[in-house]
Amino acid sequence: MSTAGLISMFLSLCFVIGLVSWCYYRVLTAETPPPEETEHFHSA
Amino acid sequence: MTQKQEWGSRLGVILAVSGSAVGLGNFLRFPGQAAQNGGGSFMIPYFLALLLLGIPIGWAEWSMGRYGGRKGFHSAPAILGVVGKGSVARYFGVIGVLIPLAVYFYYILIESWCLAYAYDYFVGGGVGIDNTAAITEQTKAANDHFDNFTGANFDGVMLDGSIHESVLFWATVFTINVILVYRGISKGIEKFCQFAMPIMAVCALIVLARVLTLGTPDPAHPDQNVWNGLGQMWNPSFEVLANPQTWLAAAGQIFFSLSVGFGVIINYASYMKKKDDVVVSGLTSSATNELFEVGFGGMITIPAAFVFLGASGTIAAVQTGTFGLGFKTLPVVFAQMPAGNLIGGFWFFMLFLAAITSSLSMLQPTLAFFEEALGITRQKATTMLVAISLLGSMFVLYFSKGLTALGVIDDWVGTLGIFVLAMVQIVCFGWVFGIDRGWKELHQGAQIRLWPMFKFVMRYLTPLFLIVVFIAFCVNNLGDWISAVAENPVKQMTIGLIMATIVMLVIITRIGEKRWRAMGLDLDGKLPPPDDSPGKEPMPIYHERGEA
């Protein structure tokens, strides 16, 4: 593998892994939203 | 006691959408496209298309789905009718049911092949390849196994009276899908994806670890090593960036990989609540798809093939397409690999999980459509769906020669239909619903605020990008497709099947339209959602057991 190949692989993997890590960090550390009034519309 | 359909958790919906997006294309199509179109330099147009095409259309779908759900609608025709403010968008929305339903006709077969191959590797000691024979003999054995198993040599061989092995796997997989989807959004699809996605990642990691530790297995060919295999995949050739085909291939790969324009996200998002975030959730499911595509697909398939088959063998394998690479070439690779049967088993089981999380997402939009348009229970809607998908799938199973029926549905519905639906959706979101309103809707409950630049992207750049890609795609393919249909009776019958499905869905939409109007629902999107206007009549919703 050439140096340019190594760099493109490294950058692509870093971008993807960084994005996934950031996203799941935000999802897993988010506070649960309070129950909302739309619930009442759905009660049978 | 009735229970309304909704997601159990935010992670659940993200994993379900990710599961829908991750499929065979991530592991087989992407590496082939990248290796053929400049390797590492392919990633430049690829990531640009992700940012300008895939993620924005995904955000539009998530927002429109959640908005439609707040008005009590869960199917693409109903939701697009609301967002697109009228019957034109509503009838275009039929494509959002046609795609998942018709693609399911053949996708279930591919899924059953993956399960059967996994079974053969784990239990049956492989697919009958003698690794002491010459590579050409091994390739022929892999081809023969695939052709015999899928009935690719003759029409009707799968349903000729005796029970063909592949029919057993097809029936098993079909039943699993129906049971899971009948259990509902939360208890069926979400629960399954919460297990399936991590297991898929573990399988991928096992195969990746094996491939990256292969070293130089054949001392007679020292150049055929993992390092050079990675080079085959990632070494850039920047001159290809001047070729429009590279950009088209990158945009096409992103587009088909993310499940946008498929009618699935809009349905899944309709079960979310008003204050559920869709910005980070949409981004997370796209990022998960990219992890499987770039992180696993880009690191496994090409290096593994290169190590055992060399550069010319890998190039030839890539040119055989997704099925050729996955079901004909990789079995030869696994036959040479130490612990190859175990790794082959993990590989095909991973493909099976990728396929079943996708096929489940194809059933739910149709089920929701039947329930809300016809006002029937989930049980009746499931029965109807089973009958229709059985007929369609048996048609594909019967016309197996050369996988002709499968190919026609994939081209005309699974490819062309996706372009059309994506264009309708982005135009509805950015122009009919209005970008300002859409932007506001997108940010309801959002964890982050997007750069305002994305407003411009979603209104102008994404539709423009999509139109250019679509026109180029039509110029490259449509003429050949039409000629091929004109010359082949099986292809004509398959087009007939697609047309019959469209007619049925249009009739059901018409019935639903009348029904929704009679119920006083705001099917043309003239009013704000009930939860935005206190005091308005509450919208009826559709319950898991069909009682409104």
Coordinates of C-alpha atoms in Angstrom, one line a residue:
Chain A
M1 CA 0.0 0.0 0.0
S2 CA 1.3 3.4 -0.9
T3 CA 1.6 6.3 1.6
A4 CA -1.3 8.1 -0.1
G5 CA -3.4 4.9 0.2
L6 CA -2.5 4.7 3.9
I7 CA -3.5 8.3 4.4
S8 CA -6.8 8.0 2.6
M9 CA -7.6 4.8 4.6
F10 CA -6.6 6.5 7.9
L11 CA -8.6 9.7 7.2
S12 CA -11.7 7.8 6.0
L13 CA -11.7 5.5 9.0
C14 CA -11.0 8.4 11.4
F15 CA -13.9 10.4 9.9
V16 CA -16.4 7.5 10.2
I17 CA -15.3 6.3 13.6
G18 CA -15.2 9.8 14.9
L19 CA -18.7 10.6 13.6
V20 CA -20.2 7.4 15.0
S21 CA -18.5 7.9 18.4
W22 CA -19.7 11.5 18.6
C23 CA -23.3 10.5 17.6
Y24 CA -23.6 7.7 20.0
Y25 CA -22.1 9.8 22.8
R26 CA -24.8 12.4 22.2
V27 CA -27.6 9.8 22.0
L28 CA -26.6 7.9 25.0
T29 CA -25.9 10.9 27.2
A30 CA -29.1 12.8 26.2
E31 CA -31.7 13.4 28.8
T32 CA -35.0 11.7 28.2
P33 CA -37.6 14.3 27.1
P34 CA -40.6 14.7 29.5
P35 CA -43.9 13.0 28.6
E36 CA -45.8 15.2 26.2
E37 CA -49.4 16.1 25.7
T38 CA -49.8 14.2 22.5
E39 CA -50.0 11.1 24.6
H40 CA -53.5 12.1 25.5
F41 CA -54.7 12.1 22.0
H42 CA -53.7 8.5 21.6
S43 CA -55.4 7.0 24.5
A44 CA -58.1 4.6 23.5
Chain B
M1 CA -56.6 -3.8 25.9
T2 CA -55.2 -1.9 23.0
Q3 CA -51.7 -0.6 22.6
K4 CA -50.6 2.1 20.2
Q5 CA -47.6 1.6 18.0
E6 CA -44.5 3.5 19.1
W7 CA -40.8 3.0 19.6
G8 CA -39.7 1.8 23.0
S9 CA -36.5 3.9 23.0
R10 CA -34.6 6.4 21.0
L11 CA -31.7 3.9 20.6
G12 CA -34.3 1.4 19.3
V13 CA -35.4 3.5 16.4
I14 CA -31.8 4.5 15.5
L15 CA -30.8 0.8 15.4
A16 CA -33.9 -0.1 13.4
V17 CA -33.2 2.6 10.8
S18 CA -29.5 1.6 10.8
G19 CA -30.5 -2.1 10.4
S20 CA -32.7 -1.1 7.5
A21 CA -29.8 0.7 5.8
V22 CA -27.0 -1.8 6.5
G23 CA -27.4 -4.6 3.9
L24 CA -25.4 -6.6 1.4
G25 CA -24.4 -3.5 -0.4
N26 CA -22.3 -2.3 2.5
F27 CA -20.1 -5.3 2.4
L28 CA -20.2 -6.3 -1.3
R29 CA -21.2 -3.3 -3.5
F30 CA -19.3 -0.6 -1.7
P31 CA -15.8 -2.2 -1.9
G32 CA -16.3 -3.1 -5.5
Q33 CA -17.4 0.5 -6.4
A34 CA -14.5 2.0 -4.5
A35 CA -11.8 -0.3 -5.9
Q36 CA -13.1 0.2 -9.5
N37 CA -13.4 4.0 -9.1
G38 CA -10.1 5.3 -7.8
G39 CA -9.7 3.5 -4.4
G40 CA -9.0 6.2 -1.8
S41 CA -9.8 9.1 -4.1
F42 CA -13.3 7.6 -4.5
M43 CA -13.9 8.7 -0.9
I44 CA -13.8 12.4 -1.8
P45 CA -17.0 12.3 -4.0
Y46 CA -18.4 9.6 -1.7
F47 CA -18.2 11.7 1.5
L48 CA -19.4 14.8 -0.4
A49 CA -22.5 12.9 -1.6
L50 CA -23.0 11.7 2.0
L51 CA -23.1 15.4 3.2
L52 CA -25.0 16.9 0.3
L53 CA -27.4 14.1 -0.7
G54 CA -27.7 11.2 1.8
I55 CA -27.9 13.0 5.1
P56 CA -30.1 15.9 4.0
I57 CA -32.7 13.6 2.3
G58 CA -32.6 11.4 5.4
W59 CA -33.3 14.5 7.7
A60 CA -36.2 15.5 5.4
E61 CA -37.6 12.0 5.7
W62 CA -37.2 11.8 9.4
S63 CA -39.0 15.2 9.8
M64 CA -41.8 14.4 7.4
G65 CA -42.4 11.0 9.0
R66 CA -42.6 12.4 12.5
Y67 CA -44.9 15.3 11.3
G68 CA -47.2 12.8 9.5
G69 CA -47.2 10.6 12.6
R70 CA -48.4 13.5 14.7
K71 CA -51.4 13.8 12.4
G72 CA -52.1 10.1 12.8
F73 CA -50.6 8.9 9.6
H74 CA -47.9 6.3 9.1
S75 CA -47.7 5.4 5.4
A76 CA -45.9 7.2 2.7
P77 CA -49.0 8.1 0.6
A78 CA -50.8 9.6 3.6
I79 CA -47.7 11.4 4.9
L80 CA -46.7 12.8 1.5
G81 CA -50.3 13.9 1.0
V82 CA -50.1 15.9 4.2
V83 CA -46.6 17.3 3.6
G84 CA -47.1 17.7 -0.2
K85 CA -50.6 19.3 0.4
G86 CA -52.7 17.2 -1.9
S87 CA -53.5 14.2 -4.0
V88 CA -50.6 14.5 -6.5
A89 CA -48.0 14.0 -3.7
R90 CA -50.3 11.4 -2.1
Y91 CA -50.3 9.3 -5.3
F92 CA -46.6 9.7 -5.8
G93 CA -46.3 8.4 -2.2
V94 CA -47.6 5.1 -3.5
I95 CA -44.0 4.6 -4.7
G96 CA -43.1 4.6 -1.0
V97 CA -45.1 1.5 -0.5
L98 CA -44.3 -0.1 -3.8
I99 CA -40.5 0.0 -3.2
P100 CA -40.4 -1.9 0.1
L101 CA -43.1 -4.3 -1.0
A102 CA -41.7 -5.2 -4.4
V103 CA -38.1 -5.3 -3.2
Y104 CA -39.2 -7.7 -0.5
F105 CA -40.4 -10.1 -3.2
Y106 CA -36.8 -10.8 -4.1
Y107 CA -34.8 -9.6 -1.1
I108 CA -36.3 -12.4 1.0
L109 CA -34.6 -14.9 -1.4
I110 CA -31.2 -13.3 -1.1
E111 CA -31.7 -13.3 2.7
S112 CA -32.4 -17.1 2.6
W113 CA -29.2 -17.7 0.5
C114 CA -27.2 -16.0 3.2
L115 CA -28.8 -18.1 5.9
A116 CA -28.3 -21.3 3.9
Y117 CA -24.6 -20.4 3.2
A118 CA -24.1 -19.7 6.9
Y119 CA -25.7 -23.1 7.8
D120 CA -23.5 -24.8 5.2
Y121 CA -20.3 -23.3 6.6
F122 CA -21.2 -23.8 10.3
V123 CA -22.7 -27.2 10.0
G124 CA -22.1 -28.7 6.6
G125 CA -18.3 -28.0 6.3
G126 CA -18.5 -25.4 3.5
V127 CA -20.1 -25.3 0.1
G128 CA -18.3 -28.3 -1.5
I129 CA -15.1 -26.6 -2.7
D130 CA -11.9 -28.8 -2.8
N131 CA -9.1 -26.4 -1.8
T132 CA -6.5 -28.8 -3.3
A133 CA -7.9 -28.3 -6.8
A134 CA -6.8 -25.6 -9.2
I135 CA -8.4 -22.1 -8.5
T136 CA -10.3 -22.4 -11.8
E137 CA -11.8 -25.7 -10.6
Q138 CA -12.7 -24.2 -7.2
T139 CA -14.3 -21.2 -8.9
K140 CA -16.4 -23.5 -11.1
A141 CA -17.5 -25.5 -8.0
A142 CA -18.5 -22.2 -6.2
N143 CA -20.4 -21.1 -9.3
D144 CA -22.1 -24.5 -9.7
H145 CA -23.1 -24.5 -6.0
F146 CA -24.7 -21.0 -6.3
D147 CA -26.4 -21.7 -9.6
N148 CA -27.9 -25.0 -8.3
F149 CA -28.9 -23.5 -5.0
T150 CA -30.6 -20.5 -6.5
G151 CA -32.1 -22.3 -9.6
A152 CA -30.2 -19.9 -11.8
N153 CA -30.0 -22.5 -14.7
F154 CA -33.6 -23.3 -15.2
D155 CA -37.0 -21.6 -14.5
G156 CA -39.3 -23.5 -12.2
V157 CA -36.6 -25.8 -10.8
M158 CA -37.4 -24.5 -7.3
L159 CA -41.1 -25.3 -7.4
D160 CA -41.0 -28.5 -9.5
G161 CA -42.8 -30.7 -6.9
S162 CA -39.9 -31.9 -4.8
I163 CA -38.8 -29.8 -1.9
H164 CA -35.6 -27.9 -3.0
E165 CA -33.3 -27.1 -0.2
S166 CA -33.4 -23.4 -1.0
V167 CA -37.2 -23.4 -0.7
L168 CA -36.9 -24.7 2.9
F169 CA -34.6 -21.8 3.8
W170 CA -36.9 -19.3 1.9
A171 CA -40.0 -20.6 3.8
T172 CA -38.1 -20.4 7.2
V173 CA -36.9 -16.8 6.6
F174 CA -40.3 -15.7 5.3
T175 CA -41.9 -17.1 8.5
I176 CA -39.4 -15.4 10.8
N177 CA -40.0 -12.0 9.0
V178 CA -43.8 -12.3 9.3
I179 CA -43.7 -13.3 13.0
L180 CA -41.3 -10.4 13.9
V181 CA -43.3 -7.8 12.0
Y182 CA -46.6 -9.0 13.4
R183 CA -45.3 -8.5 16.9
G184 CA -45.2 -4.8 16.2
I185 CA -42.7 -1.9 16.1
S186 CA -41.5 -2.1 19.6
K187 CA -41.9 -5.8 20.5
G188 CA -40.9 -7.2 17.1
I189 CA -38.7 -4.9 15.0
E190 CA -37.0 -2.9 17.7
K191 CA -36.2 -5.8 20.0
F192 CA -34.8 -7.8 17.2
C193 CA -32.6 -5.0 15.9
Q194 CA -31.3 -4.3 19.4
F195 CA -29.9 -7.8 19.4
A196 CA -29.1 -8.2 15.7
M197 CA -27.1 -5.0 15.2
P198 CA -24.5 -5.7 18.0
I199 CA -24.2 -9.4 16.9
M200 CA -23.6 -8.2 13.3
A201 CA -20.9 -5.9 14.5
V202 CA -19.3 -8.8 16.5
C203 CA -19.4 -11.1 13.5
A204 CA -17.8 -8.3 11.3
L205 CA -15.1 -7.8 13.9
I206 CA -14.3 -11.5 14.0
V207 CA -14.0 -11.7 10.2
L208 CA -12.0 -8.4 10.1
A209 CA -9.5 -9.7 12.7
R210 CA -9.1 -12.9 10.6
V211 CA -8.5 -11.0 7.4
L212 CA -6.1 -8.5 8.9
T213 CA -4.0 -11.3 10.4
L214 CA -3.7 -13.3 7.2
G215 CA -0.2 -12.0 6.6
T216 CA 1.3 -13.6 3.5
P217 CA -0.4 -17.0 3.4
D218 CA 1.4 -18.3 0.2
P219 CA 5.2 -17.8 0.3
A220 CA 5.3 -18.5 -3.4
H221 CA 3.4 -15.2 -3.9
P222 CA 5.0 -12.8 -1.4
D223 CA 3.3 -9.8 -3.0
Q224 CA -0.2 -11.3 -2.2
N225 CA -0.3 -10.1 1.4
V226 CA -2.8 -8.1 3.5
W227 CA -0.9 -4.9 3.2
N228 CA -1.0 -4.9 -0.6
G229 CA -4.7 -6.1 -0.4
L230 CA -5.5 -2.9 1.6
G231 CA -3.5 -1.0 -1.1
Q232 CA -5.8 -2.6 -3.8
M233 CA -8.7 -1.1 -2.0
W234 CA -7.3 2.3 -0.8
N235 CA -4.5 3.4 -3.1
P236 CA -5.9 6.6 -4.7
S237 CA -5.7 7.5 -8.3
F238 CA -6.8 11.1 -8.4
E239 CA -7.1 11.3 -12.2
V240 CA -10.5 9.4 -11.9
L241 CA -11.9 12.5 -10.2
A242 CA -12.0 14.2 -13.6
N243 CA -14.4 11.4 -14.8
P244 CA -18.1 12.1 -14.2
Q245 CA -18.7 8.4 -13.8
T246 CA -16.8 8.3 -10.6
W247 CA -19.0 11.0 -9.1
L248 CA -22.1 9.2 -10.3
A249 CA -20.9 6.0 -8.8
A250 CA -20.2 7.7 -5.5
A251 CA -23.5 9.4 -5.4
G252 CA -25.3 6.2 -6.4
Q253 CA -23.5 4.2 -3.7
I254 CA -24.4 6.7 -0.9
F255 CA -28.0 6.9 -2.2
F256 CA -28.7 3.2 -2.3
S257 CA -26.7 2.5 0.9
L258 CA -28.6 4.8 3.3
S259 CA -32.1 3.5 2.6
V260 CA -33.2 7.1 1.7
G261 CA -36.0 7.3 -0.8
F262 CA -37.1 3.8 0.1
G263 CA -40.3 4.6 2.0
V264 CA -38.9 3.1 5.2
I265 CA -37.5 6.1 7.2
I266 CA -40.7 8.1 6.7
N267 CA -42.7 5.2 8.1
Y268 CA -40.4 4.4 11.0
A269 CA -40.1 8.1 12.0
S270 CA -43.9 8.4 12.1
Y271 CA -44.0 6.4 15.3
M272 CA -41.8 9.1 17.1
K273 CA -43.1 11.8 19.4
K274 CA -43.2 15.5 18.7
K275 CA -40.2 16.2 21.0
D276 CA -38.1 13.3 19.9
D277 CA -34.9 14.4 18.3
V278 CA -34.6 13.6 14.6
V279 CA -31.4 15.6 13.8
V280 CA -28.9 13.6 15.8
S281 CA -30.9 10.4 15.4
G282 CA -30.9 10.7 11.6
L283 CA -27.2 11.5 11.7
T284 CA -26.5 8.5 14.0
S285 CA -28.2 6.0 11.8
S286 CA -26.3 7.3 8.7
A287 CA -23.1 7.2 10.7
T288 CA -23.8 3.6 11.8
N289 CA -24.4 2.7 8.2
E290 CA -21.0 4.3 7.2
L291 CA -19.2 2.4 10.0
F292 CA -20.4 -0.9 8.5
E293 CA -19.7 0.2 5.0
V294 CA -16.3 2.0 5.2
G295 CA -15.0 0.4 8.5
F296 CA -15.9 -3.2 7.7
G297 CA -16.9 -3.4 4.0
G298 CA -13.8 -1.4 3.0
M299 CA -11.5 -3.4 5.1
I300 CA -12.6 -7.0 4.6
T301 CA -13.8 -8.0 1.1
I302 CA -11.1 -6.7 -1.2
P303 CA -8.1 -7.5 1.0
A304 CA -9.4 -11.0 1.6
A305 CA -9.9 -11.6 -2.1
F306 CA -6.5 -10.1 -3.0
V307 CA -4.5 -12.2 -0.6
F308 CA -5.7 -15.5 -2.2
L309 CA -6.6 -14.5 -5.7
G310 CA -4.1 -11.7 -6.5
A311 CA -4.8 -8.4 -8.2
S312 CA -6.2 -9.8 -11.5
G313 CA -8.4 -12.3 -9.7
T314 CA -9.8 -9.5 -7.4
I315 CA -10.5 -7.2 -10.3
A316 CA -12.3 -10.0 -12.1
A317 CA -14.2 -10.9 -9.0
V318 CA -15.3 -7.3 -8.5
Q319 CA -16.6 -7.2 -12.1
T320 CA -18.9 -10.1 -11.4
G321 CA -21.1 -7.8 -9.3
T322 CA -22.5 -8.1 -5.8
F323 CA -23.7 -11.7 -6.1
G324 CA -20.6 -12.9 -7.9
L325 CA -18.3 -11.4 -5.3
G326 CA -20.3 -12.5 -2.3
F327 CA -21.5 -16.0 -3.3
K328 CA -19.0 -17.1 -5.9
T329 CA -15.7 -15.5 -5.2
L330 CA -15.6 -15.3 -1.4
P331 CA -16.4 -19.1 -0.9
V332 CA -13.2 -19.7 -2.9
V333 CA -11.4 -17.3 -0.6
F334 CA -12.8 -19.0 2.5
A335 CA -11.7 -22.4 1.1
Q336 CA -8.0 -21.2 1.2
M337 CA -8.2 -19.4 4.5
P338 CA -7.1 -21.1 7.8
A339 CA -10.3 -21.6 9.8
G340 CA -12.2 -20.7 6.6
N341 CA -15.4 -22.6 7.4
L342 CA -15.8 -20.8 10.7
I343 CA -15.0 -17.4 9.2
G344 CA -17.3 -18.2 6.2
G345 CA -20.1 -19.0 8.7
F346 CA -19.6 -15.8 10.6
W347 CA -19.5 -13.8 7.3
F348 CA -22.7 -15.2 5.9
F349 CA -24.5 -15.1 9.2
M350 CA -23.5 -11.4 9.4
L351 CA -24.9 -10.9 5.8
F352 CA -28.1 -12.8 6.9
L353 CA -28.5 -10.4 9.9
A354 CA -27.9 -7.4 7.6
A355 CA -30.5 -8.7 5.2
I356 CA -33.2 -9.5 7.8
T357 CA -33.0 -6.2 9.6
S358 CA -33.5 -4.7 6.1
S359 CA -36.4 -7.0 5.1
L360 CA -38.2 -6.3 8.3
S361 CA -38.2 -2.6 7.4
M362 CA -39.7 -3.5 4.1
L363 CA -42.8 -5.1 5.6
Q364 CA -43.7 -2.5 8.1
P365 CA -44.5 0.4 5.7
T366 CA -46.9 -1.9 3.7
L367 CA -48.5 -3.2 6.9
A368 CA -49.1 0.3 8.2
F369 CA -50.5 1.4 4.8
F370 CA -53.0 -1.5 4.7
E371 CA -54.1 -0.8 8.3
E372 CA -54.7 2.9 7.9
A373 CA -56.0 3.0 4.3
L374 CA -58.4 0.1 4.7
G375 CA -59.2 0.5 8.4
I376 CA -58.4 -3.1 9.2
T377 CA -56.8 -4.8 12.1
R378 CA -53.1 -5.7 12.2
Q379 CA -54.0 -9.3 12.0
K380 CA -56.0 -8.8 8.8
A381 CA -53.3 -6.5 7.3
T382 CA -50.7 -9.1 8.1
T383 CA -52.7 -11.8 6.3
M384 CA -53.1 -9.6 3.3
L385 CA -49.5 -8.7 3.3
V386 CA -48.4 -12.4 3.6
A387 CA -50.7 -13.4 0.7
I388 CA -49.4 -10.6 -1.6
S389 CA -45.7 -11.0 -0.7
L390 CA -46.0 -14.8 -1.1
L391 CA -47.4 -14.4 -4.6
G392 CA -44.7 -11.9 -5.6
S393 CA -41.9 -13.9 -4.0
M394 CA -43.1 -17.2 -5.6
F395 CA -43.1 -15.4 -8.9
V396 CA -39.4 -14.5 -8.4
L397 CA -38.7 -18.0 -7.1
Y398 CA -40.2 -19.6 -10.2
F399 CA -38.5 -17.4 -12.8
S400 CA -35.1 -18.1 -11.3
K401 CA -33.2 -18.6 -14.6
G402 CA -30.4 -16.1 -14.7
L403 CA -32.2 -14.4 -11.8
T404 CA -34.2 -12.5 -14.4
A405 CA -37.3 -11.6 -12.4
L406 CA -35.1 -10.5 -9.5
G407 CA -33.0 -8.3 -11.7
V408 CA -35.9 -6.6 -13.3
I409 CA -37.6 -5.7 -10.0
D410 CA -34.2 -4.5 -8.6
D411 CA -33.7 -2.2 -11.7
W412 CA -37.1 -0.8 -12.2
V413 CA -38.3 -0.5 -8.5
G414 CA -35.2 -0.9 -6.3
T415 CA -33.2 1.6 -8.3
L416 CA -35.4 3.8 -10.5
G417 CA -38.2 4.0 -8.0
I418 CA -35.8 5.2 -5.2
F419 CA -34.6 8.1 -7.4
V420 CA -38.2 9.2 -8.1
L421 CA -39.4 8.9 -4.5
A422 CA -36.4 10.7 -3.2
M423 CA -37.0 13.6 -5.6
V424 CA -40.7 13.8 -4.7
Q425 CA -39.8 13.8 -1.0
I426 CA -37.1 16.5 -1.2
V427 CA -39.3 18.7 -3.4
C428 CA -42.3 18.3 -1.0
F429 CA -40.1 19.1 2.0
G430 CA -38.1 22.1 0.6
W431 CA -40.7 23.6 -1.8
V432 CA -44.3 22.5 -1.0
F433 CA -44.2 22.2 2.7
G434 CA -41.7 25.1 2.7
I435 CA -38.1 25.1 3.8
D436 CA -38.7 27.5 6.7
R437 CA -41.5 25.3 8.0
G438 CA -39.5 22.2 7.3
W439 CA -36.4 23.6 9.1
K440 CA -38.6 24.5 12.1
E441 CA -40.1 21.0 12.1
L442 CA -36.7 19.4 11.8
H443 CA -35.5 21.3 14.9
Q444 CA -38.4 20.3 17.1
G445 CA -36.8 18.6 20.1
A446 CA -33.4 18.6 18.3
Q447 CA -30.3 18.1 20.4
I448 CA -28.2 20.3 18.1
R449 CA -28.9 23.1 15.7
L450 CA -27.7 22.6 12.2
W451 CA -25.7 25.1 10.3
P452 CA -28.1 27.4 8.4
M453 CA -26.1 26.4 5.3
F454 CA -28.0 23.1 5.4
K455 CA -31.2 25.0 4.7
F456 CA -29.7 26.2 1.4
V457 CA -28.4 22.7 0.8
M458 CA -31.8 21.0 1.3
R459 CA -33.7 23.6 -0.7
Y460 CA -31.4 23.9 -3.7
L461 CA -28.3 21.8 -3.7
T462 CA -29.8 18.4 -2.8
P463 CA -32.6 18.5 -5.4
L464 CA -30.1 19.8 -8.1
F465 CA -27.5 17.1 -7.2
L466 CA -30.3 14.5 -7.3
I467 CA -31.6 15.6 -10.7
V468 CA -28.2 15.6 -12.2
V469 CA -27.4 12.1 -10.9
F470 CA -30.9 10.9 -12.0
I471 CA -30.6 12.2 -15.5
A472 CA -27.1 10.8 -15.9
F473 CA -28.4 7.5 -14.5
C474 CA -31.3 7.4 -17.0
V475 CA -29.0 8.2 -19.9
N476 CA -26.6 5.4 -18.9
N477 CA -29.2 2.7 -18.2
L478 CA -32.8 3.4 -19.3
G479 CA -32.3 2.6 -23.0
D480 CA -30.7 -0.8 -22.3
W481 CA -33.3 -1.7 -19.8
I482 CA -36.2 -0.9 -22.1
S483 CA -34.6 -2.9 -25.0
A484 CA -34.0 -5.8 -22.6
V485 CA -37.6 -5.9 -21.6
A486 CA -38.8 -5.7 -25.2
E487 CA -36.8 -8.8 -26.0
N488 CA -37.5 -11.0 -23.0
P489 CA -41.0 -12.4 -22.1
V490 CA -40.0 -13.1 -18.5
K491 CA -39.0 -9.5 -18.1
Q492 CA -42.3 -8.4 -19.6
M493 CA -44.2 -10.6 -17.1
T494 CA -42.1 -9.1 -14.3
I495 CA -43.0 -5.6 -15.5
G496 CA -46.6 -6.8 -15.5
L497 CA -46.3 -7.9 -11.9
I498 CA -44.9 -4.5 -10.9
M499 CA -47.8 -2.8 -12.8
A500 CA -50.4 -5.0 -11.1
T501 CA -48.9 -4.1 -7.7
I502 CA -49.0 -0.4 -8.5
V503 CA -52.6 -0.6 -9.6
M504 CA -53.5 -2.4 -6.4
L505 CA -51.7 0.2 -4.2
V506 CA -53.3 3.1 -6.1
I507 CA -56.8 1.5 -5.6
I508 CA -56.1 1.1 -1.9
T509 CA -54.8 4.7 -1.7
R510 CA -58.1 5.8 -3.3
I511 CA -60.1 3.8 -0.7
G512 CA -58.0 5.3 2.0
E513 CA -58.4 8.8 0.7
K514 CA -62.2 8.5 0.8
R515 CA -62.1 6.9 4.2
W516 CA -59.8 9.6 5.7
R517 CA -61.9 12.3 4.2
A518 CA -65.1 10.7 5.7
M519 CA -63.3 10.6 9.1
G520 CA -62.6 14.3 8.8
L521 CA -58.8 13.8 8.8
D522 CA -56.6 16.6 7.5
L523 CA -55.3 14.5 4.6
D524 CA -54.2 17.5 2.5
G525 CA -52.2 19.1 5.3
K526 CA -54.2 22.3 5.6
L527 CA -54.2 22.4 9.4
P528 CA -51.4 22.3 11.9
P529 CA -50.9 19.0 13.8
P530 CA -53.3 18.6 16.8
D531 CA -50.5 18.9 19.3
D532 CA -49.7 22.3 17.9
S533 CA -53.3 23.6 18.3
P534 CA -54.8 22.9 21.7
G535 CA -58.6 22.5 21.4
K536 CA -58.6 20.9 18.0
E537 CA -60.2 17.5 17.6
P538 CA -57.7 14.7 18.5
M539 CA -56.6 12.6 15.6
P540 CA -57.5 8.9 15.8
I541 CA -54.5 6.6 15.7
Y542 CA -54.1 3.0 14.6
H543 CA -53.6 0.5 17.3
E544 CA -51.5 -2.6 17.4
R545 CA -54.5 -4.9 17.4
G546 CA -56.4 -2.7 15.0
E547 CA -58.8 -0.9 17.4
A548 CA -59.0 2.8 16.9

